[in-house]
């Protein structure tokens, strides 16, 4: 029994040392400051929609993440960094103007779908960031805006450049 207590103490001490050491290693912050390819460069983003995007979307879907105090603690910072990187891979409002028209069109459709289905903002985010929860009016505003942006794109681009042709079934 004494042997197991010593092993337990040693493992506990090792875990504590590891936890202390990892506090000195943090990923780079997501704060580029470059707006040259922002969605606002290519599309009309009304002030109300911009406010919703800033409050409910930009922490994970832009190059401007607001970092709360708990991101100074590891491994929380690594976990949040992973969420931000995945979010930006999927959709980055700071680089939206650089997307192909087809991808922009598809992203506007995905914005509408994810908001309508309540998938965004993610619950894991809104549990802590209560201000990011979208009310019915905000959801409707985002959905109508994304539909209007898609409609605008349809007027300016041929449909075959916006939608991928499906392969015929054999």
PDB file of C-alpha atoms in Angstrom:
ATOM      1  CA  UNK A   1       0.000   0.000   0.000  1.00  0.00           C
ATOM      2  CA  UNK A   2       2.846   2.374   0.851  1.00  0.00           C
ATOM      3  CA  UNK A   3       4.337   1.725  -2.612  1.00  0.00           C
ATOM      4  CA  UNK A   4       1.123   2.868  -4.325  1.00  0.00           C
ATOM      5  CA  UNK A   5       1.006   6.077  -2.262  1.00  0.00           C
ATOM      6  CA  UNK A   6       4.543   6.911  -3.370  1.00  0.00           C
ATOM      7  CA  UNK A   7       3.686   6.207  -7.029  1.00  0.00           C
ATOM      8  CA  UNK A   8       0.520   8.330  -6.727  1.00  0.00           C
ATOM      9  CA  UNK A   9       2.473  11.236  -5.182  1.00  0.00           C
ATOM     10  CA  UNK A  10       5.158  11.001  -7.854  1.00  0.00           C
ATOM     11  CA  UNK A  11       2.547  11.045 -10.640  1.00  0.00           C
ATOM     12  CA  UNK A  12       0.768  13.948  -8.989  1.00  0.00           C
ATOM     13  CA  UNK A  13       4.026  15.899  -8.772  1.00  0.00           C
ATOM     14  CA  UNK A  14       4.846  15.111 -12.398  1.00  0.00           C
ATOM     15  CA  UNK A  15       1.396  16.291 -13.499  1.00  0.00           C
ATOM     16  CA  UNK A  16       1.840  19.496 -11.507  1.00  0.00           C
ATOM     17  CA  UNK A  17       5.273  20.161 -13.055  1.00  0.00           C
ATOM     18  CA  UNK A  18       3.888  19.536 -16.566  1.00  0.00           C
ATOM     19  CA  UNK A  19       0.948  21.863 -15.875  1.00  0.00           C
ATOM     20  CA  UNK A  20       3.334  24.594 -14.702  1.00  0.00           C
ATOM     21  CA  UNK A  21       5.739  24.164 -17.623  1.00  0.00           C
ATOM     22  CA  UNK A  22       3.021  24.313 -20.304  1.00  0.00           C
ATOM     23  CA  UNK A  23       1.935  27.717 -18.987  1.00  0.00           C
ATOM     24  CA  UNK A  24       4.974  29.164 -20.790  1.00  0.00           C
ATOM     25  CA  UNK A  25       3.870  27.924 -24.242  1.00  0.00           C
ATOM     26  CA  UNK A  26       1.052  29.715 -26.045  1.00  0.00           C
ATOM     27  CA  UNK A  27       0.004  29.827 -29.697  1.00  0.00           C
ATOM     28  CA  UNK A  28       0.222  33.050 -31.668  1.00  0.00           C
ATOM     29  CA  UNK A  29      -2.769  35.332 -31.228  1.00  0.00           C
ATOM     30  CA  UNK A  30      -5.277  35.718 -34.055  1.00  0.00           C
ATOM     31  CA  UNK A  31      -4.926  39.479 -34.578  1.00  0.00           C
ATOM     32  CA  UNK A  32      -3.651  40.224 -38.085  1.00  0.00           C
ATOM     33  CA  UNK A  33      -4.943  43.773 -38.505  1.00  0.00           C
ATOM     34  CA  UNK A  34      -5.284  43.265 -42.275  1.00  0.00           C
ATOM     35  CA  UNK A  35      -8.728  44.206 -43.650  1.00  0.00           C
ATOM     36  CA  UNK A  36      -7.737  44.325 -47.323  1.00  0.00           C
ATOM     37  CA  UNK A  37      -9.705  41.141 -48.134  1.00  0.00           C
ATOM     38  CA  UNK A  38     -12.555  41.650 -45.666  1.00  0.00           C
ATOM     39  CA  UNK A  39     -16.103  40.753 -46.651  1.00  0.00           C
ATOM     40  CA  UNK A  40     -16.858  44.498 -46.444  1.00  0.00           C
ATOM     41  CA  UNK A  41     -14.500  45.119 -49.384  1.00  0.00           C
ATOM     42  CA  UNK A  42     -16.642  43.060 -51.763  1.00  0.00           C
ATOM     43  CA  UNK A  43     -20.146  43.109 -50.240  1.00  0.00           C
ATOM     44  CA  UNK A  44     -22.556  45.476 -48.571  1.00  0.00           C
ATOM     45  CA  UNK A  45     -22.566  44.682 -44.860  1.00  0.00           C
ATOM     46  CA  UNK A  46     -25.166  46.851 -43.114  1.00  0.00           C
ATOM     47  CA  UNK A  47     -24.202  48.179 -39.677  1.00  0.00           C
ATOM     48  CA  UNK A  48     -26.715  45.892 -37.926  1.00  0.00           C
ATOM     49  CA  UNK A  49     -25.329  42.796 -39.658  1.00  0.00           C
ATOM     50  CA  UNK A  50     -21.761  43.942 -38.999  1.00  0.00           C
ATOM     51  CA  UNK A  51     -22.618  44.266 -35.315  1.00  0.00           C
ATOM     52  CA  UNK A  52     -24.048  40.744 -35.236  1.00  0.00           C
ATOM     53  CA  UNK A  53     -20.980  39.352 -36.998  1.00  0.00           C
ATOM     54  CA  UNK A  54     -18.663  41.124 -34.538  1.00  0.00           C
ATOM     55  CA  UNK A  55     -20.567  39.898 -31.476  1.00  0.00           C
ATOM     56  CA  UNK A  56     -21.480  36.370 -32.547  1.00  0.00           C
ATOM     57  CA  UNK A  57     -19.120  35.268 -35.327  1.00  0.00           C
ATOM     58  CA  UNK A  58     -15.802  37.097 -35.585  1.00  0.00           C
ATOM     59  CA  UNK A  59     -13.997  35.480 -32.650  1.00  0.00           C
ATOM     60  CA  UNK A  60     -13.796  32.240 -34.659  1.00  0.00           C
ATOM     61  CA  UNK A  61     -14.501  33.406 -38.216  1.00  0.00           C
ATOM     62  CA  UNK A  62     -12.185  36.394 -38.720  1.00  0.00           C
ATOM     63  CA  UNK A  63      -8.627  37.493 -38.072  1.00  0.00           C
ATOM     64  CA  UNK A  64      -9.783  39.346 -34.934  1.00  0.00           C
ATOM     65  CA  UNK A  65     -10.311  37.135 -31.915  1.00  0.00           C
ATOM     66  CA  UNK A  66     -11.059  38.733 -28.561  1.00  0.00           C
ATOM     67  CA  UNK A  67      -9.160  36.806 -25.911  1.00  0.00           C
ATOM     68  CA  UNK A  68     -10.761  36.544 -22.457  1.00  0.00           C
ATOM     69  CA  UNK A  69      -8.688  36.048 -19.304  1.00  0.00           C
ATOM     70  CA  UNK A  70      -9.025  32.251 -19.311  1.00  0.00           C
ATOM     71  CA  UNK A  71      -7.057  31.977 -22.561  1.00  0.00           C
ATOM     72  CA  UNK A  72      -3.947  32.734 -20.523  1.00  0.00           C
ATOM     73  CA  UNK A  73      -4.296  29.266 -18.954  1.00  0.00           C
ATOM     74  CA  UNK A  74      -3.020  26.146 -20.687  1.00  0.00           C
ATOM     75  CA  UNK A  75      -4.349  23.850 -22.046  1.00  0.00           C
ATOM     76  CA  UNK A  76      -7.436  26.085 -22.469  1.00  0.00           C
ATOM     77  CA  UNK A  77      -5.537  28.405 -24.840  1.00  0.00           C
ATOM     78  CA  UNK A  78      -4.571  25.501 -27.116  1.00  0.00           C
ATOM     79  CA  UNK A  79      -8.164  24.250 -27.166  1.00  0.00           C
ATOM     80  CA  UNK A  80      -9.522  27.692 -28.100  1.00  0.00           C
ATOM     81  CA  UNK A  81      -6.775  28.177 -30.686  1.00  0.00           C
ATOM     82  CA  UNK A  82      -7.814  24.903 -32.330  1.00  0.00           C
ATOM     83  CA  UNK A  83     -11.458  26.061 -32.480  1.00  0.00           C
ATOM     84  CA  UNK A  84     -10.413  29.393 -34.011  1.00  0.00           C
ATOM     85  CA  UNK A  85      -8.199  27.737 -36.629  1.00  0.00           C
ATOM     86  CA  UNK A  86     -10.998  25.316 -37.596  1.00  0.00           C
ATOM     87  CA  UNK A  87     -13.514  28.169 -37.726  1.00  0.00           C
ATOM     88  CA  UNK A  88     -11.278  30.252 -39.977  1.00  0.00           C
ATOM     89  CA  UNK A  89     -10.656  27.296 -42.294  1.00  0.00           C
ATOM     90  CA  UNK A  90     -14.397  26.923 -42.739  1.00  0.00           C
ATOM     91  CA  UNK A  91     -15.206  30.641 -43.076  1.00  0.00           C
ATOM     92  CA  UNK A  92     -13.064  33.732 -42.581  1.00  0.00           C
ATOM     93  CA  UNK A  93     -14.841  37.078 -42.917  1.00  0.00           C
ATOM     94  CA  UNK A  94     -11.449  38.833 -42.930  1.00  0.00           C
ATOM     95  CA  UNK A  95     -10.449  36.991 -46.118  1.00  0.00           C
ATOM     96  CA  UNK A  96     -13.871  36.566 -47.739  1.00  0.00           C
ATOM     97  CA  UNK A  97     -13.162  38.933 -50.661  1.00  0.00           C
ATOM     98  CA  UNK A  98     -10.313  36.634 -51.704  1.00  0.00           C
ATOM     99  CA  UNK A  99     -12.589  33.605 -52.050  1.00  0.00           C
ATOM    100  CA  UNK A 100     -13.701  32.517 -55.506  1.00  0.00           C
ATOM    101  CA  UNK A 101     -17.240  33.614 -56.437  1.00  0.00           C
ATOM    102  CA  UNK A 102     -18.352  29.974 -56.194  1.00  0.00           C
ATOM    103  CA  UNK A 103     -17.024  29.689 -52.634  1.00  0.00           C
ATOM    104  CA  UNK A 104     -18.522  33.047 -51.625  1.00  0.00           C
ATOM    105  CA  UNK A 105     -21.895  31.973 -52.982  1.00  0.00           C
ATOM    106  CA  UNK A 106     -21.691  28.641 -51.135  1.00  0.00           C
ATOM    107  CA  UNK A 107     -20.655  30.380 -47.902  1.00  0.00           C
ATOM    108  CA  UNK A 108     -23.649  32.721 -48.069  1.00  0.00           C
ATOM    109  CA  UNK A 109     -25.866  29.655 -48.378  1.00  0.00           C
ATOM    110  CA  UNK A 110     -24.083  27.978 -45.457  1.00  0.00           C
ATOM    111  CA  UNK A 111     -24.486  31.110 -43.312  1.00  0.00           C
ATOM    112  CA  UNK A 112     -28.224  31.013 -43.898  1.00  0.00           C
ATOM    113  CA  UNK A 113     -28.440  27.272 -43.211  1.00  0.00           C
ATOM    114  CA  UNK A 114     -26.335  27.237 -40.051  1.00  0.00           C
ATOM    115  CA  UNK A 115     -28.155  30.221 -38.561  1.00  0.00           C
ATOM    116  CA  UNK A 116     -31.567  28.807 -39.481  1.00  0.00           C
ATOM    117  CA  UNK A 117     -30.688  25.414 -37.986  1.00  0.00           C
ATOM    118  CA  UNK A 118     -29.244  27.006 -34.831  1.00  0.00           C
ATOM    119  CA  UNK A 119     -25.793  25.497 -35.428  1.00  0.00           C
ATOM    120  CA  UNK A 120     -24.047  28.853 -35.172  1.00  0.00           C
ATOM    121  CA  UNK A 121     -22.889  30.339 -32.999  1.00  0.00           C
ATOM    122  CA  UNK A 122     -21.858  27.103 -31.342  1.00  0.00           C
ATOM    123  CA  UNK A 123     -23.324  26.324 -27.950  1.00  0.00           C
ATOM    124  CA  UNK A 124     -19.860  25.766 -26.457  1.00  0.00           C
ATOM    125  CA  UNK A 125     -19.173  29.430 -27.316  1.00  0.00           C
ATOM    126  CA  UNK A 126     -22.507  30.920 -26.212  1.00  0.00           C
ATOM    127  CA  UNK A 127     -22.384  29.225 -22.805  1.00  0.00           C
ATOM    128  CA  UNK A 128     -19.639  31.665 -21.832  1.00  0.00           C
ATOM    129  CA  UNK A 129     -20.430  34.475 -24.306  1.00  0.00           C
ATOM    130  CA  UNK A 130     -24.140  35.017 -23.584  1.00  0.00           C
ATOM    131  CA  UNK A 131     -24.124  38.217 -25.673  1.00  0.00           C
ATOM    132  CA  UNK A 132     -23.421  36.090 -28.766  1.00  0.00           C
ATOM    133  CA  UNK A 133     -26.734  34.217 -28.575  1.00  0.00           C
ATOM    134  CA  UNK A 134     -28.838  35.284 -31.547  1.00  0.00           C
ATOM    135  CA  UNK A 135     -32.441  36.266 -30.977  1.00  0.00           C
ATOM    136  CA  UNK A 136     -35.102  35.594 -33.618  1.00  0.00           C
ATOM    137  CA  UNK A 137     -34.771  39.069 -35.177  1.00  0.00           C
ATOM    138  CA  UNK A 138     -30.980  38.769 -35.469  1.00  0.00           C
ATOM    139  CA  UNK A 139     -31.279  35.315 -37.025  1.00  0.00           C
ATOM    140  CA  UNK A 140     -33.775  36.667 -39.541  1.00  0.00           C
ATOM    141  CA  UNK A 141     -31.499  39.628 -40.340  1.00  0.00           C
ATOM    142  CA  UNK A 142     -28.509  37.375 -41.007  1.00  0.00           C
ATOM    143  CA  UNK A 143     -30.546  34.954 -43.100  1.00  0.00           C
ATOM    144  CA  UNK A 144     -32.136  37.713 -45.182  1.00  0.00           C
ATOM    145  CA  UNK A 145     -28.773  39.401 -45.668  1.00  0.00           C
ATOM    146  CA  UNK A 146     -27.128  36.165 -46.846  1.00  0.00           C
ATOM    147  CA  UNK A 147     -30.049  35.528 -49.230  1.00  0.00           C
ATOM    148  CA  UNK A 148     -29.746  39.093 -50.580  1.00  0.00           C
ATOM    149  CA  UNK A 149     -25.989  38.633 -51.122  1.00  0.00           C
ATOM    150  CA  UNK A 150     -26.610  35.370 -53.000  1.00  0.00           C
ATOM    151  CA  UNK A 151     -29.273  37.075 -55.132  1.00  0.00           C
ATOM    152  CA  UNK A 152     -26.845  39.900 -55.883  1.00  0.00           C
ATOM    153  CA  UNK A 153     -24.212  37.402 -56.962  1.00  0.00           C
ATOM    154  CA  UNK A 154     -26.712  35.626 -59.229  1.00  0.00           C
ATOM    155  CA  UNK A 155     -27.350  38.941 -61.018  1.00  0.00           C
ATOM    156  CA  UNK A 156     -23.614  39.480 -61.608  1.00  0.00           C
ATOM    157  CA  UNK A 157     -22.306  35.987 -62.369  1.00  0.00           C
ATOM    158  CA  UNK A 158     -23.519  33.171 -64.595  1.00  0.00           C
ATOM    159  CA  UNK A 159     -25.043  30.391 -62.477  1.00  0.00           C
ATOM    160  CA  UNK A 160     -22.612  27.773 -63.777  1.00  0.00           C
ATOM    161  CA  UNK A 161     -19.783  29.806 -62.235  1.00  0.00           C
ATOM    162  CA  UNK A 162     -21.547  29.850 -58.849  1.00  0.00           C
ATOM    163  CA  UNK A 163     -22.828  26.306 -58.594  1.00  0.00           C
ATOM    164  CA  UNK A 164     -20.857  23.171 -59.194  1.00  0.00           C
ATOM    165  CA  UNK A 165     -22.461  20.954 -61.787  1.00  0.00           C
ATOM    166  CA  UNK A 166     -23.548  17.662 -60.318  1.00  0.00           C
ATOM    167  CA  UNK A 167     -22.425  14.526 -62.086  1.00  0.00           C
ATOM    168  CA  UNK A 168     -25.297  12.664 -63.727  1.00  0.00           C
ATOM    169  CA  UNK A 169     -26.285   9.449 -61.956  1.00  0.00           C
ATOM    170  CA  UNK A 170     -25.398   6.311 -63.802  1.00  0.00           C
TER     171      UNK A 170
END
